[in-house]
Amino acid sequence: MIALLLGALSALLMFPAAQHLRSLRDGERAHATLHTSGACMAGHCQVEFEAGGRTVVADLPVGSGGGKSSVGTRLTVRYQADDPQVVAREEDVGGGGAAMLAVMSGGFALLFLMMSVGAAIFVARQRRAGSMPGRTPPQEKGP
């Protein structure tokens, strides 16, 4: 079950997040301030910056770095010219952090899957060994 969840996290969330981050490589560049800090990798951070003569407060996408930065930290962002709400830290537009998390969760999924298969084989062998004909159960020693 854990293997399936980690595999789903990898395939359905982190790989698309990495692609989204890479799509902003050629976006407009702006200097921003971390407006709300938190778990940036999970998409819980906001930045504030100027775009088109107005102040924009936008959410950083899933897979963003900078989670240990405090509110007010200055950083550079890239955003879509036609929609400044679509933004990412300039350091993240390579998609590396999200891609690495995808690979790690996929690796853990594979590890848990292999452990589950190994445990199932072990249990099956134990059951088969205990039910072999001609085998007598061990005798209990008396007092």
mmCIF file with all atom_site columns, C-alpha atoms in Angstrom:
data_model
loop_
_atom_site.group_PDB
_atom_site.id
_atom_site.type_symbol
_atom_site.label_atom_id
_atom_site.label_alt_id
_atom_site.label_comp_id
_atom_site.label_asym_id
_atom_site.label_entity_id
_atom_site.label_seq_id
_atom_site.pdbx_PDB_ins_code
_atom_site.Cartn_x
_atom_site.Cartn_y
_atom_site.Cartn_z
_atom_site.occupancy
_atom_site.B_iso_or_equiv
_atom_site.pdbx_formal_charge
_atom_site.auth_seq_id
_atom_site.auth_comp_id
_atom_site.auth_asym_id
_atom_site.auth_atom_id
_atom_site.pdbx_PDB_model_num
ATOM 1   C CA . MET A 1 1   ? 0.000  0.000   0.000   1.00 0.00 ? 1   MET A CA 1
ATOM 2   C CA . ILE A 1 2   ? 2.821  2.403   0.890   1.00 0.00 ? 2   ILE A CA 1
ATOM 3   C CA . ALA A 1 3   ? 4.538  1.521   -2.378  1.00 0.00 ? 3   ALA A CA 1
ATOM 4   C CA . LEU A 1 4   ? 1.438  2.477   -4.341  1.00 0.00 ? 4   LEU A CA 1
ATOM 5   C CA . LEU A 1 5   ? 1.087  5.788   -2.508  1.00 0.00 ? 5   LEU A CA 1
ATOM 6   C CA . LEU A 1 6   ? 4.727  6.721   -3.037  1.00 0.00 ? 6   LEU A CA 1
ATOM 7   C CA . GLY A 1 7   ? 4.541  5.689   -6.675  1.00 0.00 ? 7   GLY A CA 1
ATOM 8   C CA . ALA A 1 8   ? 1.417  7.790   -7.163  1.00 0.00 ? 8   ALA A CA 1
ATOM 9   C CA . LEU A 1 9   ? 3.086  10.769  -5.481  1.00 0.00 ? 9   LEU A CA 1
ATOM 10  C CA . SER A 1 10  ? 5.993  10.436  -7.850  1.00 0.00 ? 10  SER A CA 1
ATOM 11  C CA . ALA A 1 11  ? 4.024  9.961   -11.052 1.00 0.00 ? 11  ALA A CA 1
ATOM 12  C CA . LEU A 1 12  ? 1.006  12.173  -10.444 1.00 0.00 ? 12  LEU A CA 1
ATOM 13  C CA . LEU A 1 13  ? 2.435  15.072  -8.484  1.00 0.00 ? 13  LEU A CA 1
ATOM 14  C CA . MET A 1 14  ? 6.181  15.547  -8.643  1.00 0.00 ? 14  MET A CA 1
ATOM 15  C CA . PHE A 1 15  ? 6.898  14.900  -12.342 1.00 0.00 ? 15  PHE A CA 1
ATOM 16  C CA . PRO A 1 16  ? 4.182  17.362  -13.467 1.00 0.00 ? 16  PRO A CA 1
ATOM 17  C CA . ALA A 1 17  ? 5.485  19.861  -10.891 1.00 0.00 ? 17  ALA A CA 1
ATOM 18  C CA . ALA A 1 18  ? 8.986  19.585  -12.351 1.00 0.00 ? 18  ALA A CA 1
ATOM 19  C CA . GLN A 1 19  ? 7.606  20.128  -15.866 1.00 0.00 ? 19  GLN A CA 1
ATOM 20  C CA . HIS A 1 20  ? 5.635  23.175  -14.669 1.00 0.00 ? 20  HIS A CA 1
ATOM 21  C CA . LEU A 1 21  ? 8.744  24.682  -13.090 1.00 0.00 ? 21  LEU A CA 1
ATOM 22  C CA . ARG A 1 22  ? 10.761 24.125  -16.276 1.00 0.00 ? 22  ARG A CA 1
ATOM 23  C CA . SER A 1 23  ? 8.015  25.840  -18.307 1.00 0.00 ? 23  SER A CA 1
ATOM 24  C CA . LEU A 1 24  ? 8.852  29.120  -16.541 1.00 0.00 ? 24  LEU A CA 1
ATOM 25  C CA . ARG A 1 25  ? 12.512 29.199  -17.658 1.00 0.00 ? 25  ARG A CA 1
ATOM 26  C CA . ASP A 1 26  ? 11.772 31.891  -20.234 1.00 0.00 ? 26  ASP A CA 1
ATOM 27  C CA . GLY A 1 27  ? 9.255  33.744  -18.062 1.00 0.00 ? 27  GLY A CA 1
ATOM 28  C CA . GLU A 1 28  ? 9.500  37.384  -17.047 1.00 0.00 ? 28  GLU A CA 1
ATOM 29  C CA . ARG A 1 29  ? 12.057 38.032  -14.323 1.00 0.00 ? 29  ARG A CA 1
ATOM 30  C CA . ALA A 1 30  ? 11.235 40.041  -11.194 1.00 0.00 ? 30  ALA A CA 1
ATOM 31  C CA . HIS A 1 31  ? 12.677 40.695  -7.759  1.00 0.00 ? 31  HIS A CA 1
ATOM 32  C CA . ALA A 1 32  ? 10.351 39.421  -5.065  1.00 0.00 ? 32  ALA A CA 1
ATOM 33  C CA . THR A 1 33  ? 9.973  39.150  -1.320  1.00 0.00 ? 33  THR A CA 1
ATOM 34  C CA . LEU A 1 34  ? 8.884  36.004  0.483   1.00 0.00 ? 34  LEU A CA 1
ATOM 35  C CA . HIS A 1 35  ? 5.414  37.007  1.693   1.00 0.00 ? 35  HIS A CA 1
ATOM 36  C CA . THR A 1 36  ? 4.353  33.789  3.454   1.00 0.00 ? 36  THR A CA 1
ATOM 37  C CA . SER A 1 37  ? 6.799  31.062  4.423   1.00 0.00 ? 37  SER A CA 1
ATOM 38  C CA . GLY A 1 38  ? 6.098  27.441  5.177   1.00 0.00 ? 38  GLY A CA 1
ATOM 39  C CA . ALA A 1 39  ? 6.489  24.113  3.416   1.00 0.00 ? 39  ALA A CA 1
ATOM 40  C CA . CYS A 1 40  ? 7.480  25.500  0.012   1.00 0.00 ? 40  CYS A CA 1
ATOM 41  C CA . MET A 1 41  ? 8.080  22.010  -1.435  1.00 0.00 ? 41  MET A CA 1
ATOM 42  C CA . ALA A 1 42  ? 4.379  21.314  -0.758  1.00 0.00 ? 42  ALA A CA 1
ATOM 43  C CA . GLY A 1 43  ? 3.320  24.621  -2.316  1.00 0.00 ? 43  GLY A CA 1
ATOM 44  C CA . HIS A 1 44  ? 2.623  26.550  0.897   1.00 0.00 ? 44  HIS A CA 1
ATOM 45  C CA . CYS A 1 45  ? 4.721  29.676  0.270   1.00 0.00 ? 45  CYS A CA 1
ATOM 46  C CA . GLN A 1 46  ? 3.807  33.016  -1.293  1.00 0.00 ? 46  GLN A CA 1
ATOM 47  C CA . VAL A 1 47  ? 5.893  35.743  -2.875  1.00 0.00 ? 47  VAL A CA 1
ATOM 48  C CA . GLU A 1 48  ? 5.169  39.415  -3.465  1.00 0.00 ? 48  GLU A CA 1
ATOM 49  C CA . PHE A 1 49  ? 6.539  41.259  -6.500  1.00 0.00 ? 49  PHE A CA 1
ATOM 50  C CA . GLU A 1 50  ? 5.762  43.976  -9.061  1.00 0.00 ? 50  GLU A CA 1
ATOM 51  C CA . ALA A 1 51  ? 4.407  42.927  -12.466 1.00 0.00 ? 51  ALA A CA 1
ATOM 52  C CA . GLY A 1 52  ? 2.911  45.266  -15.024 1.00 0.00 ? 52  GLY A CA 1
ATOM 53  C CA . GLY A 1 53  ? 2.868  48.165  -12.574 1.00 0.00 ? 53  GLY A CA 1
ATOM 54  C CA . ARG A 1 54  ? 0.891  46.338  -9.889  1.00 0.00 ? 54  ARG A CA 1
ATOM 55  C CA . THR A 1 55  ? 1.799  44.401  -6.768  1.00 0.00 ? 55  THR A CA 1
ATOM 56  C CA . VAL A 1 56  ? 1.184  40.675  -7.083  1.00 0.00 ? 56  VAL A CA 1
ATOM 57  C CA . VAL A 1 57  ? 1.039  38.120  -4.272  1.00 0.00 ? 57  VAL A CA 1
ATOM 58  C CA . ALA A 1 58  ? 1.310  34.630  -5.783  1.00 0.00 ? 58  ALA A CA 1
ATOM 59  C CA . ASP A 1 59  ? 1.695  31.086  -4.513  1.00 0.00 ? 59  ASP A CA 1
ATOM 60  C CA . LEU A 1 60  ? 4.923  29.276  -5.254  1.00 0.00 ? 60  LEU A CA 1
ATOM 61  C CA . PRO A 1 61  ? 4.156  25.938  -6.925  1.00 0.00 ? 61  PRO A CA 1
ATOM 62  C CA . VAL A 1 62  ? 4.617  22.453  -5.510  1.00 0.00 ? 62  VAL A CA 1
ATOM 63  C CA . GLY A 1 63  ? 8.263  21.465  -5.761  1.00 0.00 ? 63  GLY A CA 1
ATOM 64  C CA . SER A 1 64  ? 9.627  24.901  -4.841  1.00 0.00 ? 64  SER A CA 1
ATOM 65  C CA . GLY A 1 65  ? 12.701 25.264  -2.686  1.00 0.00 ? 65  GLY A CA 1
ATOM 66  C CA . GLY A 1 66  ? 13.364 27.896  -0.048  1.00 0.00 ? 66  GLY A CA 1
ATOM 67  C CA . GLY A 1 67  ? 11.322 26.353  2.744   1.00 0.00 ? 67  GLY A CA 1
ATOM 68  C CA . LYS A 1 68  ? 13.773 27.484  5.432   1.00 0.00 ? 68  LYS A CA 1
ATOM 69  C CA . SER A 1 69  ? 13.716 31.110  4.330   1.00 0.00 ? 69  SER A CA 1
ATOM 70  C CA . SER A 1 70  ? 11.930 33.595  6.539   1.00 0.00 ? 70  SER A CA 1
ATOM 71  C CA . VAL A 1 71  ? 9.272  36.126  5.576   1.00 0.00 ? 71  VAL A CA 1
ATOM 72  C CA . GLY A 1 72  ? 10.888 39.156  3.981   1.00 0.00 ? 72  GLY A CA 1
ATOM 73  C CA . THR A 1 73  ? 13.690 37.220  2.283   1.00 0.00 ? 73  THR A CA 1
ATOM 74  C CA . ARG A 1 74  ? 14.531 38.718  -1.118  1.00 0.00 ? 74  ARG A CA 1
ATOM 75  C CA . LEU A 1 75  ? 14.599 36.392  -4.117  1.00 0.00 ? 75  LEU A CA 1
ATOM 76  C CA . THR A 1 76  ? 14.269 36.432  -7.871  1.00 0.00 ? 76  THR A CA 1
ATOM 77  C CA . VAL A 1 77  ? 11.227 34.891  -9.543  1.00 0.00 ? 77  VAL A CA 1
ATOM 78  C CA . ARG A 1 78  ? 10.097 34.047  -13.060 1.00 0.00 ? 78  ARG A CA 1
ATOM 79  C CA . TYR A 1 79  ? 6.443  34.481  -14.007 1.00 0.00 ? 79  TYR A CA 1
ATOM 80  C CA . GLN A 1 80  ? 4.205  34.186  -17.059 1.00 0.00 ? 80  GLN A CA 1
ATOM 81  C CA . ALA A 1 81  ? 3.767  37.604  -18.680 1.00 0.00 ? 81  ALA A CA 1
ATOM 82  C CA . ASP A 1 82  ? 0.065  37.021  -19.338 1.00 0.00 ? 82  ASP A CA 1
ATOM 83  C CA . ASP A 1 83  ? -0.614 35.592  -15.850 1.00 0.00 ? 83  ASP A CA 1
ATOM 84  C CA . PRO A 1 84  ? 1.682  36.802  -13.044 1.00 0.00 ? 84  PRO A CA 1
ATOM 85  C CA . GLN A 1 85  ? -0.015 34.384  -10.621 1.00 0.00 ? 85  GLN A CA 1
ATOM 86  C CA . VAL A 1 86  ? 1.963  31.612  -12.353 1.00 0.00 ? 86  VAL A CA 1
ATOM 87  C CA . VAL A 1 87  ? 5.344  32.111  -10.728 1.00 0.00 ? 87  VAL A CA 1
ATOM 88  C CA . ALA A 1 88  ? 8.395  30.179  -9.526  1.00 0.00 ? 88  ALA A CA 1
ATOM 89  C CA . ARG A 1 89  ? 11.692 30.982  -7.848  1.00 0.00 ? 89  ARG A CA 1
ATOM 90  C CA . GLU A 1 90  ? 14.395 31.456  -10.459 1.00 0.00 ? 90  GLU A CA 1
ATOM 91  C CA . GLU A 1 91  ? 16.512 28.801  -8.703  1.00 0.00 ? 91  GLU A CA 1
ATOM 92  C CA . ASP A 1 92  ? 13.681 26.277  -9.190  1.00 0.00 ? 92  ASP A CA 1
ATOM 93  C CA . VAL A 1 93  ? 12.887 26.700  -12.887 1.00 0.00 ? 93  VAL A CA 1
ATOM 94  C CA . GLY A 1 94  ? 15.266 23.874  -13.747 1.00 0.00 ? 94  GLY A CA 1
ATOM 95  C CA . GLY A 1 95  ? 12.795 21.541  -12.013 1.00 0.00 ? 95  GLY A CA 1
ATOM 96  C CA . GLY A 1 96  ? 15.620 19.803  -10.151 1.00 0.00 ? 96  GLY A CA 1
ATOM 97  C CA . GLY A 1 97  ? 14.112 19.778  -6.658  1.00 0.00 ? 97  GLY A CA 1
ATOM 98  C CA . ALA A 1 98  ? 10.767 18.408  -7.773  1.00 0.00 ? 98  ALA A CA 1
ATOM 99  C CA . ALA A 1 99  ? 12.418 15.889  -10.096 1.00 0.00 ? 99  ALA A CA 1
ATOM 100 C CA . MET A 1 100 ? 14.712 14.690  -7.310  1.00 0.00 ? 100 MET A CA 1
ATOM 101 C CA . LEU A 1 101 ? 11.749 14.273  -4.962  1.00 0.00 ? 101 LEU A CA 1
ATOM 102 C CA . ALA A 1 102 ? 9.944  12.314  -7.690  1.00 0.00 ? 102 ALA A CA 1
ATOM 103 C CA . VAL A 1 103 ? 12.921 9.989   -8.120  1.00 0.00 ? 103 VAL A CA 1
ATOM 104 C CA . MET A 1 104 ? 13.277 9.547   -4.357  1.00 0.00 ? 104 MET A CA 1
ATOM 105 C CA . SER A 1 105 ? 9.592  8.741   -3.815  1.00 0.00 ? 105 SER A CA 1
ATOM 106 C CA . GLY A 1 106 ? 9.694  6.366   -6.794  1.00 0.00 ? 106 GLY A CA 1
ATOM 107 C CA . GLY A 1 107 ? 12.757 4.678   -5.301  1.00 0.00 ? 107 GLY A CA 1
ATOM 108 C CA . PHE A 1 108 ? 11.060 4.311   -1.929  1.00 0.00 ? 108 PHE A CA 1
ATOM 109 C CA . ALA A 1 109 ? 7.995  2.893   -3.693  1.00 0.00 ? 109 ALA A CA 1
ATOM 110 C CA . LEU A 1 110 ? 10.182 0.276   -5.367  1.00 0.00 ? 110 LEU A CA 1
ATOM 111 C CA . LEU A 1 111 ? 11.902 -0.525  -2.054  1.00 0.00 ? 111 LEU A CA 1
ATOM 112 C CA . PHE A 1 112 ? 8.576  -1.012  -0.229  1.00 0.00 ? 112 PHE A CA 1
ATOM 113 C CA . LEU A 1 113 ? 7.274  -3.122  -3.100  1.00 0.00 ? 113 LEU A CA 1
ATOM 114 C CA . MET A 1 114 ? 10.345 -5.383  -2.965  1.00 0.00 ? 114 MET A CA 1
ATOM 115 C CA . MET A 1 115 ? 10.034 -5.678  0.825   1.00 0.00 ? 115 MET A CA 1
ATOM 116 C CA . SER A 1 116 ? 6.354  -6.634  0.490   1.00 0.00 ? 116 SER A CA 1
ATOM 117 C CA . VAL A 1 117 ? 7.126  -9.312  -2.088  1.00 0.00 ? 117 VAL A CA 1
ATOM 118 C CA . GLY A 1 118 ? 9.958  -10.645 0.086   1.00 0.00 ? 118 GLY A CA 1
ATOM 119 C CA . ALA A 1 119 ? 7.692  -10.802 3.134   1.00 0.00 ? 119 ALA A CA 1
ATOM 120 C CA . ALA A 1 120 ? 4.974  -12.595 1.147   1.00 0.00 ? 120 ALA A CA 1
ATOM 121 C CA . ILE A 1 121 ? 7.477  -15.185 -0.099  1.00 0.00 ? 121 ILE A CA 1
ATOM 122 C CA . PHE A 1 122 ? 8.809  -15.718 3.435   1.00 0.00 ? 122 PHE A CA 1
ATOM 123 C CA . VAL A 1 123 ? 5.298  -16.238 4.866   1.00 0.00 ? 123 VAL A CA 1
ATOM 124 C CA . ALA A 1 124 ? 4.371  -18.630 2.030   1.00 0.00 ? 124 ALA A CA 1
ATOM 125 C CA . ARG A 1 125 ? 7.512  -20.710 2.650   1.00 0.00 ? 125 ARG A CA 1
ATOM 126 C CA . GLN A 1 126 ? 6.843  -20.831 6.386   1.00 0.00 ? 126 GLN A CA 1
ATOM 127 C CA . ARG A 1 127 ? 3.280  -22.039 5.815   1.00 0.00 ? 127 ARG A CA 1
ATOM 128 C CA . ARG A 1 128 ? 4.396  -24.654 3.311   1.00 0.00 ? 128 ARG A CA 1
ATOM 129 C CA . ALA A 1 129 ? 7.166  -25.912 5.614   1.00 0.00 ? 129 ALA A CA 1
ATOM 130 C CA . GLY A 1 130 ? 4.701  -26.222 8.508   1.00 0.00 ? 130 GLY A CA 1
ATOM 131 C CA . SER A 1 131 ? 2.192  -28.251 6.502   1.00 0.00 ? 131 SER A CA 1
ATOM 132 C CA . MET A 1 132 ? 4.564  -30.810 4.943   1.00 0.00 ? 132 MET A CA 1
ATOM 133 C CA . PRO A 1 133 ? 3.318  -34.432 5.288   1.00 0.00 ? 133 PRO A CA 1
ATOM 134 C CA . GLY A 1 134 ? 5.319  -36.739 7.492   1.00 0.00 ? 134 GLY A CA 1
ATOM 135 C CA . ARG A 1 135 ? 6.469  -33.927 9.672   1.00 0.00 ? 135 ARG A CA 1
ATOM 136 C CA . THR A 1 136 ? 5.591  -34.172 13.338  1.00 0.00 ? 136 THR A CA 1
ATOM 137 C CA . PRO A 1 137 ? 5.111  -31.107 15.438  1.00 0.00 ? 137 PRO A CA 1
ATOM 138 C CA . PRO A 1 138 ? 7.733  -30.570 18.146  1.00 0.00 ? 138 PRO A CA 1
ATOM 139 C CA . GLN A 1 139 ? 7.020  -32.232 21.489  1.00 0.00 ? 139 GLN A CA 1
ATOM 140 C CA . GLU A 1 140 ? 6.502  -30.134 24.554  1.00 0.00 ? 140 GLU A CA 1
ATOM 141 C CA . LYS A 1 141 ? 8.691  -30.996 27.505  1.00 0.00 ? 141 LYS A CA 1
ATOM 142 C CA . GLY A 1 142 ? 6.892  -31.726 30.708  1.00 0.00 ? 142 GLY A CA 1
ATOM 143 C CA . PRO A 1 143 ? 7.661  -30.274 34.157  1.00 0.00 ? 143 PRO A CA 1
#
